[in-house]
Amino acid sequence: MGFFDKLKQGLGKTKNSIDEKINNVFSVFRKVDEELLDELEEVLVMSDIGVETSVKIIDELRTKIKKEKIEDEDDVKKALKEIMADILNIAEPKLNLDTTPSVILVIGVNGVGKTTSIGKIANNLVNQGKKVVVAAADTFRAAAVEQLEIWAKRSGSVLVKKDEGTDPAAVVYDAIKKTKEIGADVLIVDTAGRLHNKKYLMDELFKINKVIEKEMAENSKEVLMVLDAETGQNAISQVKAFKETTDITGIVLTKLDGTAKGGVVIGICSELNVPVKFIGVGEKITDLQLFNPTDFANALFE
Ligand code: GDP
Ligand code: MG
């Protein structure tokens, strides 16, 4: 199966849902008019793209239709896809791992797929010939450490862990030491998504960040926020909450394979201006794709 087909398959329910709704609109298509634009706007809103972003897309579509004198169905669809791809195209999805070592801090609420995505990213980097260290800084639950240990083995990366309940910043400190000692290329830090309360969680992240800034001041750094596509519009408020303590450099949008709410990615890019770097399309180690705005927009409907 080609990459594009895999993407379409991964987008499963989102694609089916948007594709069906859009083609329903066009099934009674007579001409390009305000009524058509209204109906398309409704489809976008119903597809978890968000009201604000849907209105913006339709405004741009109206302008494009006028300027390019668009009259037929295929050209309207093509224009719509181009507008979506433009919104999604914020920055190169490629990770900035220019220095050796470099560091990836992975954050996000509980259960969104942080640990799983770390396993997939680590595997990817190891396959590129890089030496990877993963830090189990989710010390809130013993099971979290065990889970990362399994992914470390699977991906062929080195695990740094401490006892349950240890200060996560201390784990990060040790992991940075280890990374430098063994001359690893990339350190990936797993974090907790739920602690006793939100303030506590943000304080911990702040401390982890400080250790990284201090010990790896000259090194390339990525902060990836993981979001579960199934949360739909709520994902946007999650980013806003984490943005207060951490400079997010990219989004990993997981579980696109199981949801019809994948349209939220367009809302995320439009409202937050943070690039999506990876999408998760399943639970297997290979079910992570580098995000491609054009392919994504093209895969949404036909
Ligand atoms: P964390 O709490 O953020 O570390 O989340 P986990 O990595 O433990 O993942 C929570 C659940 O989501 C696990 O059962 C994963 O297998 C599942 N998961 C993660 N990413 C994906 C994905 O892209 N697709 C699907 N279907 N499941 C996923
Ligand atoms: Mg986890």
Tab-separated table of C-alpha atoms and ligand atoms in Angstrom:
chain	number	residue	atom	x	y	z
A	1	MET	CA	0.000	0.000	0.000
A	2	GLY	CA	1.299	3.455	-0.888
A	3	PHE	CA	1.798	6.214	1.635
A	4	PHE	CA	-1.246	8.173	0.448
A	5	ASP	CA	-3.501	5.099	0.576
A	6	LYS	CA	-2.264	4.362	4.077
A	7	LEU	CA	-3.138	7.916	5.075
A	8	LYS	CA	-6.629	7.587	3.600
A	9	GLN	CA	-7.122	4.311	5.419
A	10	GLY	CA	-5.823	5.824	8.650
A	11	LEU	CA	-8.215	8.731	8.277
A	12	GLY	CA	-11.007	6.154	7.990
A	13	LYS	CA	-14.071	7.586	9.702
A	14	THR	CA	-13.050	11.234	9.287
A	15	LYS	CA	-12.660	10.770	5.562
A	16	ASN	CA	-15.908	8.822	5.195
A	17	SER	CA	-17.839	11.390	7.173
A	18	ILE	CA	-16.505	14.535	5.459
A	19	ASP	CA	-16.537	12.883	2.050
A	20	GLU	CA	-20.164	11.808	2.437
A	21	LYS	CA	-21.322	15.202	3.710
A	22	ILE	CA	-19.528	17.154	0.993
A	23	ASN	CA	-20.739	14.901	-1.772
A	24	ASN	CA	-24.281	15.128	-0.403
A	25	VAL	CA	-24.095	18.874	-0.884
A	26	PHE	CA	-22.889	18.407	-4.447
A	27	SER	CA	-25.488	15.734	-5.236
A	28	VAL	CA	-28.046	18.522	-5.694
A	29	PHE	CA	-25.501	20.922	-7.173
A	30	ARG	CA	-26.743	23.306	-9.835
A	31	LYS	CA	-24.511	26.318	-9.651
A	32	VAL	CA	-21.889	27.998	-7.485
A	33	ASP	CA	-23.879	30.395	-5.308
A	34	GLU	CA	-24.314	31.580	-1.704
A	35	GLU	CA	-26.557	28.630	-0.948
A	36	LEU	CA	-23.798	26.204	-1.890
A	37	LEU	CA	-21.306	28.108	0.257
A	38	ASP	CA	-23.735	28.033	3.209
A	39	GLU	CA	-24.170	24.297	2.903
A	40	LEU	CA	-20.417	23.726	2.667
A	41	GLU	CA	-19.890	25.882	5.742
A	42	GLU	CA	-22.370	23.734	7.637
A	43	VAL	CA	-20.464	20.592	6.605
A	44	LEU	CA	-17.217	22.072	7.910
A	45	VAL	CA	-18.760	23.044	11.239
A	46	MET	CA	-20.251	19.557	11.597
A	47	SER	CA	-16.824	18.058	10.870
A	48	ASP	CA	-15.226	19.459	14.036
A	49	ILE	CA	-13.309	22.137	12.183
A	50	GLY	CA	-14.829	24.773	14.491
A	51	VAL	CA	-17.158	27.653	13.675
A	52	GLU	CA	-14.535	30.392	13.480
A	53	THR	CA	-12.258	28.404	11.157
A	54	SER	CA	-15.170	27.181	9.010
A	55	VAL	CA	-16.341	30.763	8.435
A	56	LYS	CA	-12.781	31.772	7.546
A	57	ILE	CA	-12.443	28.910	5.052
A	58	ILE	CA	-15.735	29.737	3.337
A	59	ASP	CA	-14.807	33.449	3.146
A	60	GLU	CA	-11.591	32.492	1.415
A	61	LEU	CA	-13.442	30.096	-0.853
A	62	ARG	CA	-15.875	32.854	-1.874
A	63	THR	CA	-12.960	35.128	-2.791
A	64	LYS	CA	-11.170	32.381	-4.696
A	65	ILE	CA	-14.325	31.459	-6.619
A	66	LYS	CA	-14.749	35.064	-7.730
A	67	LYS	CA	-11.121	35.621	-8.600
A	68	GLU	CA	-10.656	32.364	-10.484
A	69	LYS	CA	-14.183	32.403	-11.977
A	70	ILE	CA	-14.847	28.908	-10.662
A	71	GLU	CA	-18.025	27.347	-12.008
A	72	ASP	CA	-17.854	23.602	-11.630
A	73	GLU	CA	-17.912	21.088	-8.832
A	74	ASP	CA	-14.389	19.729	-9.246
A	75	ASP	CA	-12.869	23.190	-9.179
A	76	VAL	CA	-14.792	24.138	-6.028
A	77	LYS	CA	-13.505	20.989	-4.321
A	78	LYS	CA	-9.983	21.654	-5.528
A	79	ALA	CA	-10.137	25.221	-4.220
A	80	LEU	CA	-11.477	24.032	-0.868
A	81	LYS	CA	-8.635	21.537	-0.518
A	82	GLU	CA	-6.069	24.198	-1.384
A	83	ILE	CA	-7.428	26.529	1.291
A	84	MET	CA	-7.353	23.739	3.878
A	85	ALA	CA	-3.807	22.741	2.932
A	86	ASP	CA	-2.707	26.387	3.260
A	87	ILE	CA	-4.090	26.567	6.790
A	88	LEU	CA	-2.398	23.285	7.702
A	89	ASN	CA	0.914	24.341	6.212
A	90	ILE	CA	2.388	26.270	9.143
A	91	ALA	CA	5.929	24.935	9.143
A	92	GLU	CA	8.001	21.965	8.010
A	93	PRO	CA	6.790	18.939	9.980
A	94	LYS	CA	10.379	17.713	10.246
A	95	LEU	CA	11.723	17.659	13.812
A	96	ASN	CA	14.508	20.077	14.631
A	97	LEU	CA	17.155	17.672	15.899
A	98	ASP	CA	20.137	19.542	14.523
A	99	THR	CA	22.467	19.170	17.497
A	100	THR	CA	23.867	16.029	19.116
A	101	PRO	CA	22.318	15.440	21.479
A	102	SER	CA	18.956	17.075	20.997
A	103	VAL	CA	15.874	16.728	23.145
A	104	ILE	CA	12.162	16.114	22.637
A	105	LEU	CA	9.843	16.877	25.546
A	106	VAL	CA	6.461	15.188	25.189
A	107	ILE	CA	3.463	16.649	27.013
A	108	GLY	CA	-0.318	16.286	27.050
A	109	VAL	CA	-3.193	15.116	29.230
A	110	ASN	CA	-3.603	11.550	30.408
A	111	GLY	CA	-4.416	8.833	27.886
A	112	VAL	CA	-3.904	10.859	24.706
A	113	GLY	CA	-1.071	8.614	23.514
A	114	LYS	CA	2.152	10.233	24.755
A	115	THR	CA	3.986	7.040	25.709
A	116	THR	CA	2.846	5.199	22.591
A	117	SER	CA	3.889	8.084	20.329
A	118	ILE	CA	7.288	8.224	22.040
A	119	GLY	CA	7.744	4.524	21.263
A	120	LYS	CA	6.879	5.164	17.610
A	121	ILE	CA	9.113	8.250	17.299
A	122	ALA	CA	12.010	6.470	19.042
A	123	ASN	CA	11.625	3.526	16.683
A	124	ASN	CA	11.673	5.887	13.737
A	125	LEU	CA	14.872	7.579	14.922
A	126	VAL	CA	16.593	4.281	15.755
A	127	ASN	CA	15.757	3.095	12.234
A	128	GLN	CA	17.520	6.213	10.938
A	129	GLY	CA	20.631	5.004	12.783
A	130	LYS	CA	20.290	7.304	15.780
A	131	LYS	CA	20.994	6.407	19.370
A	132	VAL	CA	17.967	7.284	21.493
A	133	VAL	CA	17.452	7.651	25.244
A	134	VAL	CA	13.939	7.768	26.709
A	135	ALA	CA	13.305	9.264	30.136
A	136	ALA	CA	10.454	7.951	32.279
A	137	ALA	CA	9.510	11.268	33.858
A	138	ASP	CA	5.921	10.136	34.358
A	139	THR	CA	6.689	8.883	37.855
A	140	PHE	CA	3.112	9.283	39.021
A	141	ARG	CA	2.225	5.644	38.336
A	142	ALA	CA	4.532	2.610	38.326
A	143	ALA	CA	2.600	1.275	35.333
A	144	ALA	CA	3.624	4.316	33.300
A	145	VAL	CA	7.308	3.464	33.757
A	146	GLU	CA	6.701	-0.180	32.845
A	147	GLN	CA	4.842	0.853	29.715
A	148	LEU	CA	7.704	3.079	28.563
A	149	GLU	CA	10.138	0.266	29.343
A	150	ILE	CA	8.279	-1.990	26.914
A	151	TRP	CA	8.399	0.676	24.197
A	152	ALA	CA	12.118	1.256	24.883
A	153	LYS	CA	12.794	-2.441	24.287
A	154	ARG	CA	10.612	-2.547	21.175
A	155	SER	CA	12.260	0.482	19.641
A	156	GLY	CA	15.805	-0.337	20.707
A	157	SER	CA	16.301	2.760	22.816
A	158	VAL	CA	17.884	3.198	26.245
A	159	LEU	CA	15.561	3.744	29.214
A	160	VAL	CA	16.339	5.973	32.182
A	161	LYS	CA	14.002	5.475	35.127
A	162	LYS	CA	13.761	5.956	38.862
A	163	ASP	CA	11.344	4.776	41.504
A	164	GLU	CA	7.649	5.616	41.400
A	165	GLY	CA	6.994	8.979	43.017
A	166	THR	CA	10.510	10.346	42.360
A	167	ASP	CA	10.741	14.001	41.350
A	168	PRO	CA	10.312	13.926	37.538
A	169	ALA	CA	12.858	16.720	37.154
A	170	ALA	CA	15.447	14.465	38.831
A	171	VAL	CA	14.718	11.731	36.270
A	172	VAL	CA	15.244	14.253	33.487
A	173	TYR	CA	18.497	15.390	35.053
A	174	ASP	CA	19.778	11.797	35.177
A	175	ALA	CA	18.592	11.130	31.653
A	176	ILE	CA	20.469	14.137	30.302
A	177	LYS	CA	23.609	12.914	32.054
A	178	LYS	CA	23.177	9.450	30.571
A	179	THR	CA	22.479	10.879	27.108
A	180	LYS	CA	25.763	12.805	27.186
A	181	GLU	CA	27.717	9.921	28.726
A	182	ILE	CA	26.787	7.404	26.067
A	183	GLY	CA	26.887	9.945	23.256
A	184	ALA	CA	23.236	9.461	22.307
A	185	ASP	CA	21.720	11.556	19.511
A	186	VAL	CA	18.274	12.199	20.920
A	187	LEU	CA	16.693	12.261	24.366
A	188	ILE	CA	12.915	11.860	24.516
A	189	VAL	CA	11.180	12.770	27.779
A	190	ASP	CA	7.857	11.182	28.729
A	191	THR	CA	5.758	13.130	31.226
A	192	ALA	CA	2.665	12.645	33.354
A	193	GLY	CA	-0.663	13.904	32.056
A	194	ARG	CA	-2.439	13.818	35.361
A	195	LEU	CA	-1.229	14.648	38.837
A	196	HIS	CA	-3.011	15.624	42.026
A	197	ASN	CA	-4.232	18.786	40.356
A	198	LYS	CA	-3.604	20.991	37.361
A	199	LYS	CA	-1.381	23.503	39.129
A	200	TYR	CA	0.849	20.688	40.391
A	201	LEU	CA	1.139	19.299	36.860
A	202	MET	CA	2.081	22.679	35.403
A	203	ASP	CA	4.628	23.267	38.185
A	204	GLU	CA	6.279	19.930	37.427
A	205	LEU	CA	6.450	20.727	33.729
A	206	PHE	CA	7.965	24.079	34.569
A	207	LYS	CA	10.648	22.367	36.656
A	208	ILE	CA	11.380	19.795	33.942
A	209	ASN	CA	11.700	22.627	31.445
A	210	LYS	CA	14.135	24.473	33.676
A	211	VAL	CA	16.399	21.433	33.964
A	212	ILE	CA	16.401	21.028	30.176
A	213	GLU	CA	17.049	24.737	29.576
A	214	LYS	CA	19.931	24.682	32.028
A	215	GLU	CA	21.581	21.395	31.089
A	216	MET	CA	20.892	21.524	27.346
A	217	ALA	CA	20.902	25.261	26.754
A	218	GLU	CA	22.777	25.012	23.458
A	219	ASN	CA	20.889	22.005	22.119
A	220	SER	CA	17.995	21.698	19.693
A	221	LYS	CA	14.733	21.255	21.503
A	222	GLU	CA	11.261	20.159	20.489
A	223	VAL	CA	8.212	20.308	22.726
A	224	LEU	CA	5.554	18.052	21.272
A	225	MET	CA	2.041	18.269	22.623
A	226	VAL	CA	0.054	15.090	22.070
A	227	LEU	CA	-3.676	15.384	21.374
A	228	ASP	CA	-6.296	12.697	20.943
A	229	ALA	CA	-8.287	13.514	17.790
A	230	GLU	CA	-11.367	11.978	19.398
A	231	THR	CA	-11.529	14.917	21.870
A	232	GLY	CA	-12.506	17.162	18.955
A	233	GLN	CA	-12.742	20.860	19.756
A	234	ASN	CA	-11.690	20.274	23.379
A	235	ALA	CA	-8.170	19.583	22.097
A	236	ILE	CA	-7.875	23.303	21.385
A	237	SER	CA	-8.470	24.233	25.041
A	238	GLN	CA	-5.894	21.631	26.095
A	239	VAL	CA	-3.253	23.330	23.955
A	240	LYS	CA	-4.192	26.738	25.349
A	241	ALA	CA	-3.791	25.453	28.932
A	242	PHE	CA	-0.348	23.914	28.297
A	243	LYS	CA	0.830	26.894	26.254
A	244	GLU	CA	0.800	28.974	29.416
A	245	THR	CA	3.757	27.059	30.874
A	246	THR	CA	5.499	25.606	27.837
A	247	ASP	CA	6.455	26.778	24.360
A	248	ILE	CA	4.957	24.089	22.164
A	249	THR	CA	6.857	23.500	18.918
A	250	GLY	CA	4.570	20.889	17.420
A	251	ILE	CA	1.487	18.736	17.770
A	252	VAL	CA	1.178	14.969	17.550
A	253	LEU	CA	-2.438	14.173	16.737
A	254	THR	CA	-3.239	10.584	17.698
A	255	LYS	CA	-6.061	8.085	17.178
A	256	LEU	CA	-7.144	9.472	13.820
A	257	ASP	CA	-7.860	5.874	12.869
A	258	GLY	CA	-10.783	5.592	15.276
A	259	THR	CA	-12.582	8.906	14.987
A	260	ALA	CA	-14.722	11.007	12.669
A	261	LYS	CA	-13.438	14.163	14.366
A	262	GLY	CA	-10.119	14.456	12.516
A	263	GLY	CA	-11.258	17.760	11.020
A	264	VAL	CA	-10.212	19.315	14.312
A	265	VAL	CA	-6.653	19.422	13.004
A	266	ILE	CA	-7.680	22.277	10.696
A	267	GLY	CA	-9.145	24.181	13.651
A	268	ILE	CA	-6.005	23.563	15.703
A	269	CYS	CA	-3.686	24.921	13.008
A	270	SER	CA	-5.907	27.881	12.242
A	271	GLU	CA	-6.629	28.970	15.810
A	272	LEU	CA	-3.333	28.160	17.497
A	273	ASN	CA	-0.751	28.510	14.757
A	274	VAL	CA	1.209	25.496	16.029
A	275	PRO	CA	2.283	23.028	13.333
A	276	VAL	CA	1.113	19.423	13.393
A	277	LYS	CA	4.239	17.271	13.045
A	278	PHE	CA	2.940	13.721	13.304
A	279	ILE	CA	-0.352	11.888	13.114
A	280	GLY	CA	-1.079	8.604	14.868
A	281	VAL	CA	-3.159	6.190	12.839
A	282	GLY	CA	-3.090	3.044	14.982
A	283	GLU	CA	-1.514	1.271	17.947
A	284	LYS	CA	1.344	-0.441	16.116
A	285	ILE	CA	4.914	0.860	16.206
A	286	THR	CA	4.742	1.855	12.539
A	287	ASP	CA	1.378	3.660	12.858
A	288	LEU	CA	2.820	7.154	12.975
A	289	GLN	CA	3.151	9.387	9.936
A	290	LEU	CA	4.981	12.627	9.350
A	291	PHE	CA	2.220	15.159	8.724
A	292	ASN	CA	1.812	16.348	5.150
A	293	PRO	CA	-0.718	19.232	4.775
A	294	THR	CA	-1.416	18.703	1.075
A	295	ASP	CA	-1.833	14.955	1.350
A	296	PHE	CA	-4.027	15.388	4.399
A	297	ALA	CA	-6.355	17.868	2.674
A	298	ASN	CA	-6.477	15.714	-0.446
A	299	ALA	CA	-7.313	12.622	1.572
A	300	LEU	CA	-10.337	14.209	3.267
A	301	PHE	CA	-12.785	14.007	0.365
A	302	GLU	CA	-13.005	13.197	-3.327
B	1	GDP	P1	-0.519	8.532	27.575
B	1	GDP	O1	-1.280	8.425	28.862
B	1	GDP	O2	-0.664	9.891	26.986
B	1	GDP	O3	0.916	8.135	27.709
B	1	GDP	O4	-1.213	7.532	26.534
B	1	GDP	P2	-0.753	6.065	26.059
B	1	GDP	O5	0.435	6.136	25.199
B	1	GDP	O6	-0.664	5.195	27.257
B	1	GDP	O7	-1.968	5.638	25.145
B	1	GDP	C1	-3.283	5.467	25.633
B	1	GDP	C2	-4.006	4.483	24.714
B	1	GDP	O8	-4.171	5.030	23.426
B	1	GDP	C3	-3.248	3.181	24.516
B	1	GDP	O9	-4.160	2.118	24.604
B	1	GDP	C4	-2.682	3.293	23.114
B	1	GDP	O10	-2.518	2.045	22.491
B	1	GDP	C5	-3.732	4.104	22.438
B	1	GDP	N1	-3.206	4.866	21.264
B	1	GDP	C6	-2.182	5.729	21.220
B	1	GDP	N2	-2.025	6.243	19.980
B	1	GDP	C7	-2.973	5.671	19.199
B	1	GDP	C8	-3.346	5.811	17.805
B	1	GDP	O11	-2.780	6.561	17.015
B	1	GDP	N3	-4.405	5.048	17.392
B	1	GDP	C9	-5.078	4.214	18.247
B	1	GDP	N4	-6.094	3.527	17.748
B	1	GDP	N5	-4.762	4.079	19.540
B	1	GDP	C10	-3.724	4.792	20.022
B	2	MG	MG	2.024	7.643	29.417
